[in-house]
XYZ file of C-alpha atoms in Angstrom:
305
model
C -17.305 -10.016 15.658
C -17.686 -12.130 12.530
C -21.910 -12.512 13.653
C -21.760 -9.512 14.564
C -20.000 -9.028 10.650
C -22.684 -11.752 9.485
C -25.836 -9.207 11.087
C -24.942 -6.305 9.146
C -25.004 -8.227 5.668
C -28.228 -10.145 6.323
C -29.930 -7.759 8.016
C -28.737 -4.262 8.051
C -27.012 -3.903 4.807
C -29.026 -0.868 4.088
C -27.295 0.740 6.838
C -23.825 -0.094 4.850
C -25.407 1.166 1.434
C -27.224 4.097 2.946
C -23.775 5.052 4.111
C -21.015 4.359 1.607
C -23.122 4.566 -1.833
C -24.612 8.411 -2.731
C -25.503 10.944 -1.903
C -23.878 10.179 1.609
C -20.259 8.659 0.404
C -19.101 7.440 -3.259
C -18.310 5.256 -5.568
C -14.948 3.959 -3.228
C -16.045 4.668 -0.376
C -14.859 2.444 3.059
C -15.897 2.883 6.925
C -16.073 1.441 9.683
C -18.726 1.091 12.840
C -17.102 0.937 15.864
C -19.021 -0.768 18.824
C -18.203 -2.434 22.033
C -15.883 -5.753 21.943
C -17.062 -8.802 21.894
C -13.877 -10.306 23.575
C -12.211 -9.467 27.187
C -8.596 -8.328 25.417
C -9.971 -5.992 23.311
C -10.851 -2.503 24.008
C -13.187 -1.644 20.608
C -15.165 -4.050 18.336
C -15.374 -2.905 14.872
C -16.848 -3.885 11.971
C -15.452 -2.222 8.420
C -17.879 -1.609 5.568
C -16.865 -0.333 2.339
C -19.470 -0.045 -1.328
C -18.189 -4.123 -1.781
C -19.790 -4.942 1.253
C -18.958 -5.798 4.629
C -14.953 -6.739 5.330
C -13.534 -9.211 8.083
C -10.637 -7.168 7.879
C -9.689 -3.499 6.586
C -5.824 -2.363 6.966
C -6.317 1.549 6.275
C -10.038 1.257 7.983
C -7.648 0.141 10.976
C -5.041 3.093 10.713
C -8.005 5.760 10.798
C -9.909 4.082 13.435
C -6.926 4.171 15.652
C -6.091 7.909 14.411
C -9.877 8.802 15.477
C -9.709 7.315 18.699
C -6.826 8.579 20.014
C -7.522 12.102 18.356
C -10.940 11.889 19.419
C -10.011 11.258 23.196
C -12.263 8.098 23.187
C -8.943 6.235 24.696
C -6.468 7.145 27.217
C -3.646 8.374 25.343
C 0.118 7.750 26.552
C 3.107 9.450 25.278
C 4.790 8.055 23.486
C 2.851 5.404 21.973
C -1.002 4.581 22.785
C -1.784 0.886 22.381
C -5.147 -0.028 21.424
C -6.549 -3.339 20.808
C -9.824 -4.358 18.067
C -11.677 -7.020 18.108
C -12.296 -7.382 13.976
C -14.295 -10.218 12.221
C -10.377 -11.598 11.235
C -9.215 -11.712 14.359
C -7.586 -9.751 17.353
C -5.876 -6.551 15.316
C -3.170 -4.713 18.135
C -2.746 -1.072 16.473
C -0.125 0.933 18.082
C -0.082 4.550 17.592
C 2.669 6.987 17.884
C 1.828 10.172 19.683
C 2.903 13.816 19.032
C 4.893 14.468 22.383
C 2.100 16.828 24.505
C -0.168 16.826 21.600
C -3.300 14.691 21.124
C -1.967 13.696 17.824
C -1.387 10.504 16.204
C 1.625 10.821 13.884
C 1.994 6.776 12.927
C 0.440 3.922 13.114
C 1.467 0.458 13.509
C -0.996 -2.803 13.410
C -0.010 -6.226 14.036
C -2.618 -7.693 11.386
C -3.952 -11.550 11.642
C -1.958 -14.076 10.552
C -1.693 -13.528 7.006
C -0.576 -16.945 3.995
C -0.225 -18.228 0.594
C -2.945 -20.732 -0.943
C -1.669 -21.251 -4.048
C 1.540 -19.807 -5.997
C 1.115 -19.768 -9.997
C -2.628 -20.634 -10.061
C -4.173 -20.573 -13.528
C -7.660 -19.262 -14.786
C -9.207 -18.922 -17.996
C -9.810 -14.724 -18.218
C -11.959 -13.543 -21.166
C -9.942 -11.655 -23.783
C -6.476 -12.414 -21.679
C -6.375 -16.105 -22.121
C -4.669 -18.204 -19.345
C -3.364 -16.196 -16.850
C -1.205 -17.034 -13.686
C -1.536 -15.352 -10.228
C -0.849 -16.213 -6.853
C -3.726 -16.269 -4.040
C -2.882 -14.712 -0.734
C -4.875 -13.829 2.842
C -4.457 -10.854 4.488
C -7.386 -10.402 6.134
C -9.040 -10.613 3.284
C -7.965 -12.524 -0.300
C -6.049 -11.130 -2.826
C -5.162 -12.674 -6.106
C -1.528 -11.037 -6.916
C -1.185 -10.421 -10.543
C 2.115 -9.437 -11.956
C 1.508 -7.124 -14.711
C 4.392 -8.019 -17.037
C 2.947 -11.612 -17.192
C 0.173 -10.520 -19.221
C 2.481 -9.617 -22.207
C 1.300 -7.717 -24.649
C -1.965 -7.361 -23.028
C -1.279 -5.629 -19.926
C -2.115 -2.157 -19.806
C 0.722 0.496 -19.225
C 0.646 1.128 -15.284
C -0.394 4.606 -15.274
C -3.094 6.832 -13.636
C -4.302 7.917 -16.874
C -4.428 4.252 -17.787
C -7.166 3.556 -15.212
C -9.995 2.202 -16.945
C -7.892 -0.561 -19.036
C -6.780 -1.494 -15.145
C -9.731 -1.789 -13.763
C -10.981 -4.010 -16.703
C -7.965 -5.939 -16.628
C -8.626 -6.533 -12.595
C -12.447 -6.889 -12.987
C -12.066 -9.757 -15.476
C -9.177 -11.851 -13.785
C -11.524 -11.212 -10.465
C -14.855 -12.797 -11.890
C -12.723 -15.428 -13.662
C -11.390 -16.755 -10.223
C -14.777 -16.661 -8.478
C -16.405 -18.439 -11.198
C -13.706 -21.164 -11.288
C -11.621 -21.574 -8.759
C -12.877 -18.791 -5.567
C -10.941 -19.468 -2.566
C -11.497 -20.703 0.446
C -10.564 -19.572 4.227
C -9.526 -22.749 6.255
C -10.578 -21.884 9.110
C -13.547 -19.669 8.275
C -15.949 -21.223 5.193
C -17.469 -17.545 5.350
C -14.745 -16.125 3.733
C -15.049 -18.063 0.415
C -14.189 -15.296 -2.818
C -12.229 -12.600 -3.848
C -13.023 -9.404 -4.004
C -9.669 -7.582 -4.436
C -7.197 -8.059 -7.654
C -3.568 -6.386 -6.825
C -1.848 -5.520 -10.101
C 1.771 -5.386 -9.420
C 3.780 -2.681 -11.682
C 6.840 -3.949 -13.669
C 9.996 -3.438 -12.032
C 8.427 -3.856 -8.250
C 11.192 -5.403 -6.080
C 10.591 -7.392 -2.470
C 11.989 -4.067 -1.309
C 9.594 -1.332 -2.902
C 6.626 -2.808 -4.440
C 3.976 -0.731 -6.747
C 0.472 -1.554 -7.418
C -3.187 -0.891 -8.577
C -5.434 -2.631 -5.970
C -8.705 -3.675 -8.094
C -12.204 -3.653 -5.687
C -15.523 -5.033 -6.086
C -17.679 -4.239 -7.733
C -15.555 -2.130 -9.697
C -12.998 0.882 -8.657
C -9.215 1.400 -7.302
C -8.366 1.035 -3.608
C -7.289 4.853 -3.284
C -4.903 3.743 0.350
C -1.768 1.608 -0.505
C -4.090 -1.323 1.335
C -2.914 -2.660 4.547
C -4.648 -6.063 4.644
C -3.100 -6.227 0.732
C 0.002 -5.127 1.945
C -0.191 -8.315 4.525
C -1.008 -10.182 1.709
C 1.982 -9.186 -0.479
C 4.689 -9.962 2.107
C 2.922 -13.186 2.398
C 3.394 -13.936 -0.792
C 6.923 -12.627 -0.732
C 7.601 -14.773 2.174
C 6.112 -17.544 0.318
C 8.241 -17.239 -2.299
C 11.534 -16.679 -0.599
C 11.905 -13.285 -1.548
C 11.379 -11.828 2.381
C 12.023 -13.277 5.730
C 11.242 -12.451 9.076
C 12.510 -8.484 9.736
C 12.709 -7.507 6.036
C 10.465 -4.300 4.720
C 8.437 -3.420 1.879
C 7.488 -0.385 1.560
C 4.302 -0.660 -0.806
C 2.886 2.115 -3.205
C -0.503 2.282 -4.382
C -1.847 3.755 -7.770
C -1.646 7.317 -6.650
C 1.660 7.134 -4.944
C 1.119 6.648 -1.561
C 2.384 3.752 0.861
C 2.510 1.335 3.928
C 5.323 -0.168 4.994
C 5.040 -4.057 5.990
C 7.048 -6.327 7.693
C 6.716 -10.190 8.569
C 7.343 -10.433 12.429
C 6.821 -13.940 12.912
C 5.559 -17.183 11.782
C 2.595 -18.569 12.149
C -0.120 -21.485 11.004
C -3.086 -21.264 9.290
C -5.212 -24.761 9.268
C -2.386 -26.853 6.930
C -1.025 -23.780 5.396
C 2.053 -21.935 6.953
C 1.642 -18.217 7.834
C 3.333 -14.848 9.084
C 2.754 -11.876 11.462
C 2.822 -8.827 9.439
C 2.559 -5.148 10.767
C 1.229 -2.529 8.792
C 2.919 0.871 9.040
C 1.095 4.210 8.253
C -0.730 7.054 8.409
C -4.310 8.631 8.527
C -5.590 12.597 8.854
C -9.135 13.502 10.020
C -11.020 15.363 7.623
C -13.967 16.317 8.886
C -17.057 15.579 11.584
C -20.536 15.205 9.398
C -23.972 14.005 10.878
C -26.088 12.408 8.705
C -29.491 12.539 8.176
C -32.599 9.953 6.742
C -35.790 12.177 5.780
C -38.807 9.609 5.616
C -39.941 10.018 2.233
C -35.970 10.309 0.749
C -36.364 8.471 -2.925
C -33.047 6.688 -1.866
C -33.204 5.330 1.479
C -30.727 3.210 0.909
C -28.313 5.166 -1.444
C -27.574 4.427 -4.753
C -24.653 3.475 -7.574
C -24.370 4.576 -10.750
Protein backbone atom coordinates (compact mmCIF):
# COMPACT_ATOMS: atom_id res chain seq x y z
CA UNK A 1 0.00 0.00 0.00
CA UNK A 2 2.79 2.50 0.61
CA UNK A 3 3.38 2.47 -3.74
CA UNK A 4 0.25 2.31 -3.98
CA UNK A 5 0.47 5.62 -1.22
CA UNK A 6 3.66 6.74 -3.34
CA UNK A 7 1.19 6.70 -6.93
CA UNK A 8 -1.28 8.99 -5.65
CA UNK A 9 1.37 11.78 -4.65
CA UNK A 10 3.44 11.55 -7.83
CA UNK A 11 0.94 11.00 -10.05
CA UNK A 12 -2.59 11.52 -9.07
CA UNK A 13 -2.40 14.18 -6.52
CA UNK A 14 -4.96 16.12 -8.39
CA UNK A 15 -7.32 13.50 -7.58
CA UNK A 16 -6.46 14.24 -3.65
CA UNK A 17 -6.73 18.15 -4.26
CA UNK A 18 -9.71 17.94 -6.56
CA UNK A 19 -11.28 16.18 -3.63
CA UNK A 20 -10.35 17.62 -0.25
CA UNK A 21 -9.55 21.44 -1.31
CA UNK A 22 -12.90 23.61 -2.66
CA UNK A 23 -15.44 23.70 -3.86
CA UNK A 24 -15.67 19.81 -3.26
CA UNK A 25 -14.33 19.61 0.62
CA UNK A 26 -12.46 22.42 2.82
CA UNK A 27 -9.92 23.83 4.33
CA UNK A 28 -9.56 20.44 6.95
CA UNK A 29 -10.76 18.24 5.06
CA UNK A 30 -9.51 14.18 5.33
CA UNK A 31 -10.69 10.95 3.23
CA UNK A 32 -9.89 8.07 2.35
CA UNK A 33 -9.96 5.74 -1.07
CA UNK A 34 -10.67 2.45 -0.36
CA UNK A 35 -9.47 -0.23 -2.95
CA UNK A 36 -8.67 -3.85 -3.00
CA UNK A 37 -5.69 -5.19 -0.60
CA UNK A 38 -2.60 -5.58 -1.58
CA UNK A 39 -1.88 -8.36 1.07
CA UNK A 40 -3.68 -11.96 1.61
CA UNK A 41 -4.79 -10.98 5.52
CA UNK A 42 -6.43 -8.08 4.69
CA UNK A 43 -9.86 -7.64 3.49
CA UNK A 44 -9.67 -3.64 2.17
CA UNK A 45 -6.61 -1.59 1.03
CA UNK A 46 -6.92 1.98 1.75
CA UNK A 47 -5.16 4.83 1.20
CA UNK A 48 -6.13 8.19 3.46
CA UNK A 49 -5.81 11.63 1.91
CA UNK A 50 -6.44 14.69 3.74
CA UNK A 51 -5.60 18.87 2.26
CA UNK A 52 -1.70 17.95 3.80
CA UNK A 53 -1.41 15.34 1.45
CA UNK A 54 -1.43 11.76 1.33
CA UNK A 55 -1.12 9.82 5.02
CA UNK A 56 0.50 6.27 5.71
CA UNK A 57 -1.76 6.21 8.45
CA UNK A 58 -5.13 8.07 9.56
CA UNK A 59 -6.74 6.98 13.11
CA UNK A 60 -10.32 8.72 12.65
CA UNK A 61 -10.00 8.03 8.62
CA UNK A 62 -9.86 4.33 10.11
CA UNK A 63 -12.95 4.62 12.55
CA UNK A 64 -15.22 5.98 9.57
CA UNK A 65 -13.98 3.60 7.08
CA UNK A 66 -14.89 0.77 9.31
CA UNK A 67 -18.33 2.63 10.29
CA UNK A 68 -19.01 2.85 6.32
CA UNK A 69 -18.31 -0.56 5.64
CA UNK A 70 -20.15 -2.24 7.98
CA UNK A 71 -23.11 0.36 7.62
CA UNK A 72 -22.76 0.21 4.05
CA UNK A 73 -23.10 -3.71 3.91
CA UNK A 74 -19.79 -3.89 1.89
CA UNK A 75 -18.69 -6.63 4.73
CA UNK A 76 -20.41 -9.40 6.35
CA UNK A 77 -21.50 -8.09 9.53
CA UNK A 78 -21.59 -10.36 12.83
CA UNK A 79 -23.28 -9.54 15.97
CA UNK A 80 -21.71 -8.66 18.15
CA UNK A 81 -18.59 -7.39 16.84
CA UNK A 82 -17.55 -7.34 12.96
CA UNK A 83 -13.79 -7.66 12.49
CA UNK A 84 -12.32 -6.11 9.58
CA UNK A 85 -8.82 -5.99 8.56
CA UNK A 86 -6.85 -2.82 6.24
CA UNK A 87 -4.08 -3.03 4.57
CA UNK A 88 -2.73 0.90 5.16
CA UNK A 89 0.63 2.37 3.86
CA UNK A 90 1.75 1.92 7.96
CA UNK A 91 1.03 -1.33 8.20
CA UNK A 92 -1.72 -4.07 8.83
CA UNK A 93 -4.55 -1.83 10.89
CA UNK A 94 -7.27 -4.72 12.61
CA UNK A 95 -10.47 -2.38 13.32
CA UNK A 96 -13.06 -4.08 15.29
CA UNK A 97 -16.46 -2.74 15.30
CA UNK A 98 -19.19 -3.14 17.75
CA UNK A 99 -22.58 -3.81 16.29
CA UNK A 100 -26.08 -2.59 17.34
CA UNK A 101 -27.69 -6.07 18.27
CA UNK A 102 -30.14 -6.74 14.89
CA UNK A 103 -29.23 -3.44 13.54
CA UNK A 104 -26.71 -2.69 10.77
CA UNK A 105 -25.15 -0.21 13.02
CA UNK A 106 -21.76 0.36 14.17
CA UNK A 107 -21.89 1.81 17.70
CA UNK A 108 -17.80 1.62 18.51
CA UNK A 109 -14.90 1.15 17.09
CA UNK A 110 -11.75 -0.35 18.12
CA UNK A 111 -8.30 -0.41 15.94
CA UNK A 112 -5.23 -2.09 16.86
CA UNK A 113 -2.93 0.70 15.18
CA UNK A 114 0.90 -0.14 14.00
CA UNK A 115 3.36 -0.27 16.33
CA UNK A 116 3.60 3.11 17.56
CA UNK A 117 7.46 4.78 19.63
CA UNK A 118 9.42 7.55 20.98
CA UNK A 119 12.49 9.08 18.92
CA UNK A 120 13.55 11.51 21.05
CA UNK A 121 12.23 12.84 24.60
CA UNK A 122 13.14 16.70 25.32
CA UNK A 123 14.41 17.53 21.79
CA UNK A 124 15.30 21.18 21.29
CA UNK A 125 14.70 23.59 18.24
CA UNK A 126 15.26 27.08 17.64
CA UNK A 127 11.31 28.48 16.94
CA UNK A 128 11.07 32.08 15.66
CA UNK A 129 9.60 34.46 18.24
CA UNK A 130 9.48 31.40 21.01
CA UNK A 131 13.14 30.88 21.39
CA UNK A 132 14.36 27.32 22.34
CA UNK A 133 11.71 25.15 22.80
CA UNK A 134 11.57 21.42 24.01
CA UNK A 135 9.21 18.70 22.65
CA UNK A 136 9.21 15.16 22.39
CA UNK A 137 8.95 13.27 18.85
CA UNK A 138 6.61 10.35 18.65
CA UNK A 139 5.18 7.75 15.70
CA UNK A 140 1.88 6.84 15.50
CA UNK A 141 1.40 6.19 12.21
CA UNK A 142 2.43 9.23 11.43
CA UNK A 143 4.96 11.82 13.56
CA UNK A 144 3.97 14.02 16.05
CA UNK A 145 6.10 16.46 17.89
CA UNK A 146 4.29 16.67 21.53
CA UNK A 147 4.47 20.11 22.85
CA UNK A 148 3.46 20.81 26.37
CA UNK A 149 1.91 24.11 26.46
CA UNK A 150 2.97 25.30 29.91
CA UNK A 151 6.65 24.94 28.74
CA UNK A 152 6.36 27.83 26.60
CA UNK A 153 5.89 30.23 29.61
CA UNK A 154 4.73 33.29 29.08
CA UNK A 155 4.39 32.72 25.48
CA UNK A 156 1.94 30.07 25.19
CA UNK A 157 -1.36 31.03 24.19
CA UNK A 158 -4.37 30.40 26.63
CA UNK A 159 -5.86 26.90 25.42
CA UNK A 160 -9.11 28.02 24.26
CA UNK A 161 -11.33 27.75 21.11
CA UNK A 162 -11.52 31.35 20.82
CA UNK A 163 -7.75 31.33 21.12
CA UNK A 164 -7.35 29.48 17.80
CA UNK A 165 -5.34 31.51 15.64
CA UNK A 166 -2.43 32.22 18.37
CA UNK A 167 -2.52 28.07 18.38
CA UNK A 168 -2.22 27.49 15.17
CA UNK A 169 0.73 30.01 14.91
CA UNK A 170 2.25 28.67 17.86
CA UNK A 171 1.99 24.94 16.12
CA UNK A 172 2.85 26.22 12.58
CA UNK A 173 6.14 27.73 13.78
CA UNK A 174 7.47 24.88 16.17
CA UNK A 175 6.37 22.56 12.95
CA UNK A 176 8.59 24.37 10.23
CA UNK A 177 11.30 24.82 12.90
CA UNK A 178 11.67 20.93 13.26
CA UNK A 179 11.56 20.22 9.52
CA UNK A 180 14.07 22.75 8.81
CA UNK A 181 16.43 21.45 11.54
CA UNK A 182 16.03 18.44 12.85
CA UNK A 183 12.76 16.48 10.62
CA UNK A 184 12.53 13.00 11.66
CA UNK A 185 13.11 10.04 10.33
CA UNK A 186 11.06 6.54 10.11
CA UNK A 187 13.57 3.60 10.68
CA UNK A 188 12.21 1.42 8.83
CA UNK A 189 10.58 3.52 6.12
CA UNK A 190 13.04 6.65 4.76
CA UNK A 191 9.62 7.81 3.09
CA UNK A 192 8.30 8.95 6.09
CA UNK A 193 10.96 11.65 6.82
CA UNK A 194 8.90 15.12 8.43
CA UNK A 195 6.31 16.23 10.48
CA UNK A 196 3.34 17.37 9.62
CA UNK A 197 1.29 17.34 12.87
CA UNK A 198 2.20 19.58 16.17
CA UNK A 199 -0.01 18.26 19.34
CA UNK A 200 -0.30 21.08 21.87
CA UNK A 201 -0.99 19.53 25.14
CA UNK A 202 -3.33 21.78 27.58
CA UNK A 203 -1.99 22.51 31.13
CA UNK A 204 -3.21 20.28 33.67
CA UNK A 205 -3.48 17.07 31.12
CA UNK A 206 -2.77 13.93 33.23
CA UNK A 207 -1.59 10.23 31.72
CA UNK A 208 -5.23 9.60 32.59
CA UNK A 209 -7.25 12.39 30.62
CA UNK A 210 -5.14 14.24 28.27
CA UNK A 211 -6.34 17.60 26.29
CA UNK A 212 -5.00 18.94 23.16
CA UNK A 213 -4.98 21.15 19.95
CA UNK A 214 -3.63 18.88 17.14
CA UNK A 215 -1.78 21.46 14.65
CA UNK A 216 -1.95 20.14 10.61
CA UNK A 217 -0.15 21.05 7.61
CA UNK A 218 -0.31 23.34 5.97
CA UNK A 219 -2.15 25.14 8.46
CA UNK A 220 -5.58 24.24 10.48
CA UNK A 221 -6.81 22.11 13.70
CA UNK A 222 -7.38 18.35 13.49
CA UNK A 223 -11.27 18.70 14.26
CA UNK A 224 -11.27 14.41 15.58
CA UNK A 225 -9.36 13.86 18.92
CA UNK A 226 -6.68 12.03 16.31
CA UNK A 227 -6.24 8.40 16.59
CA UNK A 228 -2.77 7.93 15.05
CA UNK A 229 -1.91 11.13 17.65
CA UNK A 230 -3.59 9.45 20.23
CA UNK A 231 -1.06 6.31 19.46
CA UNK A 232 1.47 8.69 19.56
CA UNK A 233 0.66 10.20 22.99
CA UNK A 234 0.53 6.88 24.89
CA UNK A 235 3.78 6.28 23.27
CA UNK A 236 5.17 8.95 24.65
CA UNK A 237 3.50 8.29 27.96
CA UNK A 238 4.85 4.87 27.88
CA UNK A 239 8.11 6.31 27.11
CA UNK A 240 8.17 8.27 29.87
CA UNK A 241 6.88 5.95 32.52
CA UNK A 242 3.76 7.58 32.99
CA UNK A 243 1.53 4.41 31.31
CA UNK A 244 2.11 0.76 31.05
CA UNK A 245 0.65 -1.95 29.33
CA UNK A 246 -3.48 -1.93 30.18
CA UNK A 247 -3.62 1.71 31.36
CA UNK A 248 -6.18 4.32 29.44
CA UNK A 249 -6.17 7.72 28.26
CA UNK A 250 -8.93 9.01 27.30
CA UNK A 251 -7.78 11.99 24.92
CA UNK A 252 -9.77 15.28 24.12
CA UNK A 253 -9.29 17.31 21.19
CA UNK A 254 -9.81 21.19 20.79
CA UNK A 255 -13.53 20.97 20.51
CA UNK A 256 -14.10 18.46 23.21
CA UNK A 257 -14.33 15.33 21.76
CA UNK A 258 -12.21 12.02 22.42
CA UNK A 259 -10.57 8.54 21.78
CA UNK A 260 -9.67 6.43 24.25
CA UNK A 261 -6.10 4.62 23.87
CA UNK A 262 -4.50 1.94 25.42
CA UNK A 263 -0.92 0.26 25.03
CA UNK A 264 -1.62 -3.56 24.55
CA UNK A 265 1.72 -4.74 24.07
CA UNK A 266 5.26 -4.15 23.33
CA UNK A 267 6.85 -4.06 20.45
CA UNK A 268 10.23 -2.99 18.30
CA UNK A 269 10.73 -0.56 15.93
CA UNK A 270 14.36 -0.84 14.06
CA UNK A 271 16.59 0.08 17.52
CA UNK A 272 13.81 1.91 19.12
CA UNK A 273 11.33 0.10 21.55
CA UNK A 274 7.58 0.30 20.74
CA UNK A 275 3.85 -0.48 21.85
CA UNK A 276 0.50 -1.81 20.49
CA UNK A 277 -2.00 0.81 20.99
CA UNK A 278 -5.83 0.55 20.20
CA UNK A 279 -7.78 3.38 19.36
CA UNK A 280 -11.31 3.54 20.76
CA UNK A 281 -14.17 5.58 19.08
CA UNK A 282 -16.75 6.61 17.16
CA UNK A 283 -17.90 7.83 13.62
CA UNK A 284 -21.67 8.84 12.12
CA UNK A 285 -22.42 8.91 8.35
CA UNK A 286 -23.47 12.09 7.14
CA UNK A 287 -24.35 11.93 3.92
CA UNK A 288 -23.89 10.04 0.23
CA UNK A 289 -22.65 12.90 -2.47
CA UNK A 290 -21.44 12.12 -6.13
CA UNK A 291 -19.17 14.31 -7.47
CA UNK A 292 -18.80 15.73 -10.59
CA UNK A 293 -15.63 17.25 -13.05
CA UNK A 294 -17.21 19.53 -15.94
CA UNK A 295 -14.35 19.85 -18.67
CA UNK A 296 -13.86 23.40 -18.82
CA UNK A 297 -14.25 23.81 -14.61
CA UNK A 298 -11.61 26.89 -13.87
CA UNK A 299 -10.49 24.60 -10.91
CA UNK A 300 -9.91 21.18 -11.94
CA UNK A 301 -8.00 20.54 -9.31
CA UNK A 302 -9.64 22.58 -6.42
CA UNK A 303 -8.26 25.30 -4.75
CA UNK A 304 -7.04 26.93 -1.11
CA UNK A 305 -7.42 30.09 0.01
Amino acid sequence: MEDRRRYVVEQADHLRTWLMLEPHGHSAMSGAIVQPPTRDDADFGVVYIEVSGCLPMCGHGTIGVATVLVETGMVEVTEPETVIRLDTPAGLVVATVEVDTGRTRARRVTIENVPSFVTELDAGVRVPGLGEIRYDMAFGGNFYAIVDLASLGEQAPKFDRANASALLDVGMRIMTSINEQRPPVHPENPAIDHVHHVQLVAAGSTPQHSRHAMVIHPGWFDRSPCGTGTSARVAQLVARGQMTIGDELINESLIGTHFIGRPIAKAKVGDFDAIIPTITGRAWITGTSQHMLAPDDPFPAGFLL
